PDB file of N, CA and C in Angstrom:
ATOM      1  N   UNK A  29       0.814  -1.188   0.000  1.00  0.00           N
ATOM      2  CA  UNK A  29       0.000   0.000   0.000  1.00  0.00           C
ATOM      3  C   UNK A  29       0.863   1.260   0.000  1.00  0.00           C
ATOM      4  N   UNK A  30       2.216   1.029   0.070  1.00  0.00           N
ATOM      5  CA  UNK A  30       3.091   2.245   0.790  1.00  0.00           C
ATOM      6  C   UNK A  30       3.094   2.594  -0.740  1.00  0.00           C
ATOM      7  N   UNK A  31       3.116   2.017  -2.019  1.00  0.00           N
ATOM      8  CA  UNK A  31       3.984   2.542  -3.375  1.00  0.00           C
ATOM      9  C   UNK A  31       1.892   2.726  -3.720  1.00  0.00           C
ATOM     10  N   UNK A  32       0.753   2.601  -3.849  1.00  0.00           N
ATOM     11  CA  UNK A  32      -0.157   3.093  -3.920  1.00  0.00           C
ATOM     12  C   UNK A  32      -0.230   4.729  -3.033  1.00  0.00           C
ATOM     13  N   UNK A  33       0.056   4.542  -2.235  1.00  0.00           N
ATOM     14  CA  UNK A  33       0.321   6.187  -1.477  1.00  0.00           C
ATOM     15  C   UNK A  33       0.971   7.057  -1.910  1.00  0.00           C
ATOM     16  N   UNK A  34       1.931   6.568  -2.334  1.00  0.00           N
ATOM     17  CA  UNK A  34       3.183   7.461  -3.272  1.00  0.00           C
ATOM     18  C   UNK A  34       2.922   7.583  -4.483  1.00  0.00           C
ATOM     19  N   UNK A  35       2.057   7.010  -5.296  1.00  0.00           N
ATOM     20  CA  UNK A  35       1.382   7.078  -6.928  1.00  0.00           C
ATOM     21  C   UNK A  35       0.259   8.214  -6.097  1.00  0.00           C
ATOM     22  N   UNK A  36      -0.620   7.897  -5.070  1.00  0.00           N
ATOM     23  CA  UNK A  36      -2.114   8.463  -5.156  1.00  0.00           C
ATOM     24  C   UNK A  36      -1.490  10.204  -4.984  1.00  0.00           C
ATOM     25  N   UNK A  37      -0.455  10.371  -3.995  1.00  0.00           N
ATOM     26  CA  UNK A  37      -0.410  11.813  -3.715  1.00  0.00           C
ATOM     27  C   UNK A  37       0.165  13.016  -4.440  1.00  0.00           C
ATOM     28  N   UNK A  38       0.526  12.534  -5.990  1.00  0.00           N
ATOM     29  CA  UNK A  38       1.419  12.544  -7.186  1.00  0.00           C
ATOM     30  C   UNK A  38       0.364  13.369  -7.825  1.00  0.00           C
ATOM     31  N   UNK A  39      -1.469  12.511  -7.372  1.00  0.00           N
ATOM     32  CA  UNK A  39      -2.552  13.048  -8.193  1.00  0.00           C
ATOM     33  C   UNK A  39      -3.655  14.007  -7.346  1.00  0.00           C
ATOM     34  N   UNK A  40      -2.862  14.234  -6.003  1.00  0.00           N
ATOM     35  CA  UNK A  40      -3.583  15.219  -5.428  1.00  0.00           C
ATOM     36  C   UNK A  40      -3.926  16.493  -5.287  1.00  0.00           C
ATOM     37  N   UNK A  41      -5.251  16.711  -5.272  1.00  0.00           N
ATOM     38  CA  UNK A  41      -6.391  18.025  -6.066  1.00  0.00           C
ATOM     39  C   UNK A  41      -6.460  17.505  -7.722  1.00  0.00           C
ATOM     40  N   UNK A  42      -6.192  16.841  -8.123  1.00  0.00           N
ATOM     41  CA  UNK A  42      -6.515  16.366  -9.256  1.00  0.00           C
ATOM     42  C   UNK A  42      -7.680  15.032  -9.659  1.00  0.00           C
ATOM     43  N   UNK A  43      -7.366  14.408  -8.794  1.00  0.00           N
ATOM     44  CA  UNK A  43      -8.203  12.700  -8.102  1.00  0.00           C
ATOM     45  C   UNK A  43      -8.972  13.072  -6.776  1.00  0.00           C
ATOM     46  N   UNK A  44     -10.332  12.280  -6.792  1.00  0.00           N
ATOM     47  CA  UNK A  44     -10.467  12.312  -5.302  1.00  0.00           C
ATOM     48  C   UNK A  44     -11.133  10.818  -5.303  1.00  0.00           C
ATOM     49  N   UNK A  45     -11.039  10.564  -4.570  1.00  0.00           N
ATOM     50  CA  UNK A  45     -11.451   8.856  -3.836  1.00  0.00           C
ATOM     51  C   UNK A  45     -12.142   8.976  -2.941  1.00  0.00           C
ATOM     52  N   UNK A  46     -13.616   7.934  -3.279  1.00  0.00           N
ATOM     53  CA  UNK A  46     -14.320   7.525  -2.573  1.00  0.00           C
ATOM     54  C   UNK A  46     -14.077   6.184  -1.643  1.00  0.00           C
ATOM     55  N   UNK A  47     -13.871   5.642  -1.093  1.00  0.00           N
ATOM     56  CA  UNK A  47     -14.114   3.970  -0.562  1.00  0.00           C
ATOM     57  C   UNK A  47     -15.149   3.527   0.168  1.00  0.00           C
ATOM     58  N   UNK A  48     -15.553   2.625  -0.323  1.00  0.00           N
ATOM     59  CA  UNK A  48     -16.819   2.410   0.039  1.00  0.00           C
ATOM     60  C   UNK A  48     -17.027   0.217   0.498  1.00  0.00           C
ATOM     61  N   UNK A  49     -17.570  -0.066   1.060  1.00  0.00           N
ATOM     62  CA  UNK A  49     -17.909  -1.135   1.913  1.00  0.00           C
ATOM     63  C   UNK A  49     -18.684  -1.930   1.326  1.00  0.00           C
ATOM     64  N   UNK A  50     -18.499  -3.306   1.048  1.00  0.00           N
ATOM     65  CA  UNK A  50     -19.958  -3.791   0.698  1.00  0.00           C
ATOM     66  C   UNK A  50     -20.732  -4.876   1.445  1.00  0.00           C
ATOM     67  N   UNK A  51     -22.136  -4.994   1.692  1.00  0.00           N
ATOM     68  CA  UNK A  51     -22.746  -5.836   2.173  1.00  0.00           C
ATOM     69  C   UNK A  51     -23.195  -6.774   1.997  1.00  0.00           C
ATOM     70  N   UNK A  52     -22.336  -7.089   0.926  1.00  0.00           N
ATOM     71  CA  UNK A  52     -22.751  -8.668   0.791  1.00  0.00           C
ATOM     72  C   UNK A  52     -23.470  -8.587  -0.660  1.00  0.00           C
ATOM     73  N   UNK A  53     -23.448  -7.404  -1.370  1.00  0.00           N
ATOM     74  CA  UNK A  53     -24.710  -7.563  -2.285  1.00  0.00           C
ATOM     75  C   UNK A  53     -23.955  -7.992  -3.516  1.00  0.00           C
ATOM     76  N   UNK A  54     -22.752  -7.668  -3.899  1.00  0.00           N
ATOM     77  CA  UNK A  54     -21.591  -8.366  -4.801  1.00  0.00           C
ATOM     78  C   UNK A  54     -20.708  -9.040  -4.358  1.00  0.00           C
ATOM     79  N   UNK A  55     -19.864  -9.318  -4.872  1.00  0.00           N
ATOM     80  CA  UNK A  55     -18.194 -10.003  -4.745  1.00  0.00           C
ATOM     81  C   UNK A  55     -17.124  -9.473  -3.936  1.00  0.00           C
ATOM     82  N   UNK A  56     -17.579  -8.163  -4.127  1.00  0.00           N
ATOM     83  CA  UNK A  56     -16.404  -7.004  -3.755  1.00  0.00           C
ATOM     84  C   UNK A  56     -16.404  -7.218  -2.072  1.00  0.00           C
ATOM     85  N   UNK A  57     -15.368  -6.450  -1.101  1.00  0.00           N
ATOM     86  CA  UNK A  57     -15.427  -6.676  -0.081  1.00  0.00           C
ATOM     87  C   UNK A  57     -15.542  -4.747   0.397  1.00  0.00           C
ATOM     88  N   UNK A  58     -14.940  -4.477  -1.164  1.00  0.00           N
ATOM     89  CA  UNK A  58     -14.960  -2.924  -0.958  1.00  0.00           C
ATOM     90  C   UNK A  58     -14.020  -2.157  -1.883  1.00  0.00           C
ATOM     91  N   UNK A  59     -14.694  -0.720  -2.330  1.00  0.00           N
ATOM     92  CA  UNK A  59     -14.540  -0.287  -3.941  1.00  0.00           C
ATOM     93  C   UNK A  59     -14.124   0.895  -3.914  1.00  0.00           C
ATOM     94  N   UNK A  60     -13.321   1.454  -5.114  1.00  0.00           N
ATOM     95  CA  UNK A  60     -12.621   2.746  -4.835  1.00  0.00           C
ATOM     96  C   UNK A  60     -13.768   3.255  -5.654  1.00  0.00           C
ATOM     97  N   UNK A  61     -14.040   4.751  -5.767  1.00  0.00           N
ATOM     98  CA  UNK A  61     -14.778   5.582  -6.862  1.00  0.00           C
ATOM     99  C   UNK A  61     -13.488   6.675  -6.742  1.00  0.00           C
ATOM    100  N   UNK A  62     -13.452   6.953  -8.000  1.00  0.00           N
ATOM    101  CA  UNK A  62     -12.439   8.246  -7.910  1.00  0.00           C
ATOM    102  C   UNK A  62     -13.329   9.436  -9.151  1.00  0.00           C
ATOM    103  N   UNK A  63     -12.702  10.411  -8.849  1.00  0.00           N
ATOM    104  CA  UNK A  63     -13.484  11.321  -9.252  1.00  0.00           C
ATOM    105  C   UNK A  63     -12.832  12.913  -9.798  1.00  0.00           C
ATOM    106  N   UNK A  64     -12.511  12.800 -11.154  1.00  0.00           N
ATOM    107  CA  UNK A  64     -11.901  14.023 -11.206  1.00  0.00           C
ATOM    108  C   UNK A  64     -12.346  14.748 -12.201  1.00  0.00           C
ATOM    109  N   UNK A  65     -12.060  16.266 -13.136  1.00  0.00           N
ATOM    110  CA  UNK A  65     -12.702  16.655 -14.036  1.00  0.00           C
ATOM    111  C   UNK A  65     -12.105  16.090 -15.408  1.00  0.00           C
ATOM    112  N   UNK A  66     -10.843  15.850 -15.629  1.00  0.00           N
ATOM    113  CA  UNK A  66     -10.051  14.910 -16.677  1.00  0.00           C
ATOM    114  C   UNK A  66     -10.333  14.082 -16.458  1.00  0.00           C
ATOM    115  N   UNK A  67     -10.352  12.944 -17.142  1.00  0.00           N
ATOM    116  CA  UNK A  67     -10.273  11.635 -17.596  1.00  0.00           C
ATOM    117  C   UNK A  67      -9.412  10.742 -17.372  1.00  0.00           C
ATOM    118  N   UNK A  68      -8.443  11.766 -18.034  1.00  0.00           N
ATOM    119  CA  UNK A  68      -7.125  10.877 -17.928  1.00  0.00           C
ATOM    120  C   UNK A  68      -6.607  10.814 -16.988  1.00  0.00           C
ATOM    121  N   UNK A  69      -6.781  11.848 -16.386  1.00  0.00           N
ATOM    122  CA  UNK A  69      -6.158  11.355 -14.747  1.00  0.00           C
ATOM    123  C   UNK A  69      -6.742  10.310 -13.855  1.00  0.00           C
ATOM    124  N   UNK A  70      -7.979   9.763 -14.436  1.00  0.00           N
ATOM    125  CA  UNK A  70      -8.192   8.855 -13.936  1.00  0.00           C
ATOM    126  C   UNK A  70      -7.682   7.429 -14.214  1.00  0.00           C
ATOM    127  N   UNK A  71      -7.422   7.392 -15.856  1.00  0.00           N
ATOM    128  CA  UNK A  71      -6.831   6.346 -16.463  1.00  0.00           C
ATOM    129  C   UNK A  71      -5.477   6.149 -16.357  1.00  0.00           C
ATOM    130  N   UNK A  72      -4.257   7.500 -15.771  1.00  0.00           N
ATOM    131  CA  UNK A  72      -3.228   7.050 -15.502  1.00  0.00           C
ATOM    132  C   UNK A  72      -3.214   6.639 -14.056  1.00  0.00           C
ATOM    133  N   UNK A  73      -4.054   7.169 -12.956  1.00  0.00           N
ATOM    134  CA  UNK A  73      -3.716   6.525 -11.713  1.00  0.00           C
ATOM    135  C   UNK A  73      -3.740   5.524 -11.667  1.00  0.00           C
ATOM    136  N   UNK A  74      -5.356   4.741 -12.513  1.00  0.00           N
ATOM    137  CA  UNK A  74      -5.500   3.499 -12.309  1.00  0.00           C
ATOM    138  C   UNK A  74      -4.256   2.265 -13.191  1.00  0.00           C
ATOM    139  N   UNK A  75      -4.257   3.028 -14.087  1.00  0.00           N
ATOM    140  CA  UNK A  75      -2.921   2.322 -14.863  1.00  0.00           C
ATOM    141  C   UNK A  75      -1.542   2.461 -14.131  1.00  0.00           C
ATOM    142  N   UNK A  76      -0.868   3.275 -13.469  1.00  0.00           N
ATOM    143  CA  UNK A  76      -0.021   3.220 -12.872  1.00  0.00           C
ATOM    144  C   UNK A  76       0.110   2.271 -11.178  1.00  0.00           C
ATOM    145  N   UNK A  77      -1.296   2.546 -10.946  1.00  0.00           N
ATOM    146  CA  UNK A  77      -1.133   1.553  -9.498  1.00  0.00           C
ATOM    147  C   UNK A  77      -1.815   0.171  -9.858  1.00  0.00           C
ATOM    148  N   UNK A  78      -1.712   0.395 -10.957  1.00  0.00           N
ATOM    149  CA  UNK A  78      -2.579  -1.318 -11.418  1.00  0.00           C
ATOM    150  C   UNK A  78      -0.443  -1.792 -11.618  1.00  0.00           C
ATOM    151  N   UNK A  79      -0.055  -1.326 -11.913  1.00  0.00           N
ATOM    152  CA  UNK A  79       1.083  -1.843 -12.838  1.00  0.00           C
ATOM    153  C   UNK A  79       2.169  -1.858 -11.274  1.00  0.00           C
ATOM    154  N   UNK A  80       1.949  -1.191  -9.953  1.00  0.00           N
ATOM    155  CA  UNK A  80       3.006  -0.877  -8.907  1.00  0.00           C
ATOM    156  C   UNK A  80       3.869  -2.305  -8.831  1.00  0.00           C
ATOM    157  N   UNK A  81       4.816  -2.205  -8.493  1.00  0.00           N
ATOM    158  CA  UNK A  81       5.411  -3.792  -8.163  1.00  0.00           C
ATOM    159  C   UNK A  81       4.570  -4.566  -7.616  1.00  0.00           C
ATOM    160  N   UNK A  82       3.994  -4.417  -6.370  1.00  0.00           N
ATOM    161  CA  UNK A  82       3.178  -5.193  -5.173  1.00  0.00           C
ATOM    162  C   UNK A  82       2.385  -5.185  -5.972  1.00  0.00           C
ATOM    163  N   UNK A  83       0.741  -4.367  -6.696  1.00  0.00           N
ATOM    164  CA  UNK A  83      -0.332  -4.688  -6.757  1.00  0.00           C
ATOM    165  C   UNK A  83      -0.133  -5.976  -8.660  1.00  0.00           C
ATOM    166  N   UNK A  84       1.227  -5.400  -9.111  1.00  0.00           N
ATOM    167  CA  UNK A  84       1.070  -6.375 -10.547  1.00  0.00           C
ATOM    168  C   UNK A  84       1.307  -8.096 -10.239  1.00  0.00           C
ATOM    169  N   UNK A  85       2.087  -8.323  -8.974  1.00  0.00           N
ATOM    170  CA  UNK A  85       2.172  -9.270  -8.244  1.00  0.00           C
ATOM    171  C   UNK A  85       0.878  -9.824  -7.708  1.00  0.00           C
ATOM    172  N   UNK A  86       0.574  -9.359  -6.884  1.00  0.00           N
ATOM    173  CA  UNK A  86      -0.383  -9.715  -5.930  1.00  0.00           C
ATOM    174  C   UNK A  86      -2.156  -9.540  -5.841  1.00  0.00           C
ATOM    175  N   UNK A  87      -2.362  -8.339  -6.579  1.00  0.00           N
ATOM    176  CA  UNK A  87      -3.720  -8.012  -6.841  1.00  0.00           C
ATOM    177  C   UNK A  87      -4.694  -8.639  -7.898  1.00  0.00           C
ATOM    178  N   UNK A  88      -5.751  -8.580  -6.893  1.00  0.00           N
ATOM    179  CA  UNK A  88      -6.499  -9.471  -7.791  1.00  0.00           C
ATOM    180  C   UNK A  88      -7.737  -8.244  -8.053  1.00  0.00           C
ATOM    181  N   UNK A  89      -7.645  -7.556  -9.183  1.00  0.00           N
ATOM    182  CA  UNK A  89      -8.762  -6.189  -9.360  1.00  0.00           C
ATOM    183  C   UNK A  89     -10.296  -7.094 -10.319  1.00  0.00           C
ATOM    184  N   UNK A  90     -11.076  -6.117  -9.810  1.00  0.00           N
ATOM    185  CA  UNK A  90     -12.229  -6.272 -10.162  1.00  0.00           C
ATOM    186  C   UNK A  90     -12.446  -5.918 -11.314  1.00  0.00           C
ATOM    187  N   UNK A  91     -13.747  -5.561 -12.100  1.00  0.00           N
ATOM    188  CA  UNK A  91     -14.594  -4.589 -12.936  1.00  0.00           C
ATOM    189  C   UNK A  91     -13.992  -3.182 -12.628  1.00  0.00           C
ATOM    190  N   UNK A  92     -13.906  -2.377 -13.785  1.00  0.00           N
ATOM    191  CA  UNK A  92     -13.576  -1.176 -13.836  1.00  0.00           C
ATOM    192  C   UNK A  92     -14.923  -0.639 -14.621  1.00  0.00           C
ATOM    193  N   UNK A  93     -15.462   0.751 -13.883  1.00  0.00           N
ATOM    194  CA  UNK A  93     -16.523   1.299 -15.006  1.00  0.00           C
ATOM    195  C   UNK A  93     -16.161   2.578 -15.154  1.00  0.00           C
ATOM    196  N   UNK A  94     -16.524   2.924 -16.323  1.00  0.00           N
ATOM    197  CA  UNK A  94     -16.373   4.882 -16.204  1.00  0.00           C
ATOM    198  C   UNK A  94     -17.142   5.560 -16.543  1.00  0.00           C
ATOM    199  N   UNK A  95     -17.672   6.937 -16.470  1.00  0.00           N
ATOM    200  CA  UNK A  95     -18.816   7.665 -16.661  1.00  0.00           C
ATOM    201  C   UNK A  95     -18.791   8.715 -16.703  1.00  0.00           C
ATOM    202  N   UNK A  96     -19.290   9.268 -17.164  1.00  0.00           N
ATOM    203  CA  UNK A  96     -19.179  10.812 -17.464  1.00  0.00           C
ATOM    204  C   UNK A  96     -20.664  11.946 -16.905  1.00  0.00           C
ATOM    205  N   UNK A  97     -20.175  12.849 -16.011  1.00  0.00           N
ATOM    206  CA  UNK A  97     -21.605  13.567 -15.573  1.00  0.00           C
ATOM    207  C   UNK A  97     -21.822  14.480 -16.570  1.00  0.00           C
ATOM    208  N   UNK A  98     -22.822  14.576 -17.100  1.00  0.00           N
ATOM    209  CA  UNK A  98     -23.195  16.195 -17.863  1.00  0.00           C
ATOM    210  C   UNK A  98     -24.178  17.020 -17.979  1.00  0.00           C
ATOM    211  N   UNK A  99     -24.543  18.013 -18.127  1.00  0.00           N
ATOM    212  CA  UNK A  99     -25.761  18.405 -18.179  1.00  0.00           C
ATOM    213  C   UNK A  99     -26.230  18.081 -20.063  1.00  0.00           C
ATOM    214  N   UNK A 100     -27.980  17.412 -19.532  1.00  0.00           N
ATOM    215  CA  UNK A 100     -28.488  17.470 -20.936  1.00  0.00           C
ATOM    216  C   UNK A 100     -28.252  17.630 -22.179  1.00  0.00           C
ATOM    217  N   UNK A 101     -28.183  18.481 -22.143  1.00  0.00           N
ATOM    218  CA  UNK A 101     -27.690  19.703 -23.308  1.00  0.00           C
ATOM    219  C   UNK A 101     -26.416  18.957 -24.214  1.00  0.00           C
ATOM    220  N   UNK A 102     -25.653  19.308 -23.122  1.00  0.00           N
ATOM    221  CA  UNK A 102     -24.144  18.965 -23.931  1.00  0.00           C
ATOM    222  C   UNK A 102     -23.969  17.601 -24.109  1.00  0.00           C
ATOM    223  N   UNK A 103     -24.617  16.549 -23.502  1.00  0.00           N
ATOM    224  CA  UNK A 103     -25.069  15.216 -23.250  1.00  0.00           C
ATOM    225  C   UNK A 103     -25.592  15.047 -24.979  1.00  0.00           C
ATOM    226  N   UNK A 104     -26.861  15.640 -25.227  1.00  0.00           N
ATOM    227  CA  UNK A 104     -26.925  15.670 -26.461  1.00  0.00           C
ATOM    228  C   UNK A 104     -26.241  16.153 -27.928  1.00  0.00           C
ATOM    229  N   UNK A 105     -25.269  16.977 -27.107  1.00  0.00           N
ATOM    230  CA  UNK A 105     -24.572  17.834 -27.892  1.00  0.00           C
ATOM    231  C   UNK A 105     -23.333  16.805 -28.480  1.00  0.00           C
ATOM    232  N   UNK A 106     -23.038  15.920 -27.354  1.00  0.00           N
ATOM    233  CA  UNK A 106     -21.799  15.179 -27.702  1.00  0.00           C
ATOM    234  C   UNK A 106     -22.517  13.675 -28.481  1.00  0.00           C
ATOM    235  N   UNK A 107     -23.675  13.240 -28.614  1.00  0.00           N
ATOM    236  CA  UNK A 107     -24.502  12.274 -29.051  1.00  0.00           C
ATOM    237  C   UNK A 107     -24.858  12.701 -30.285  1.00  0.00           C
ATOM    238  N   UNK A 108     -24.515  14.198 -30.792  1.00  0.00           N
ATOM    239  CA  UNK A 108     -25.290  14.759 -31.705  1.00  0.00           C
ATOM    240  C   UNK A 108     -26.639  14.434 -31.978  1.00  0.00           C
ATOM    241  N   UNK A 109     -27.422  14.673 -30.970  1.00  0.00           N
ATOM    242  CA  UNK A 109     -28.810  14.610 -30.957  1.00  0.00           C
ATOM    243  C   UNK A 109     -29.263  15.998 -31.475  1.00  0.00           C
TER     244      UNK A 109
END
């Protein structure tokens, strides 16, 4: 976790992380959400601490999803609706 700490604080005010618990209703025991206005900063954290010595060894990662918030508008705007 020590070389995940040292990747995460590399992306700080840029990333923010949720962690969250689960009850039993999936697989998971418990899930990061991260949350930033780029993209890519989300795709290099996760690519860089997916790849750390310890977690390319040892981790066993889940489902990854990604999403985008927008208002309507531009929602349609980027759908060209």
């Amino acid at each position: 976790m020590l070389g995940h700490g040292r990747i995460g604080r590399q992306y700080a005010g840029r990333v923010r992380q949720l962690i969250t618990g689960s009850t039993g209703l999936d697989d998971a025991e418990w899930g990061v959400t991260l949350f930033a206005h780029d993209v890519f900063d989300i795709k290099s954290i996760v690519y860089e601490m997916r790849f750390d010595e310890v977690s390319a060894q040892y981790a066993d990662f889940g489902k990854f999803y990604l999403g985008l918030q927008l208002p309507l508008d531009e929602l349609f705007q980027r759908i060209q609706l």
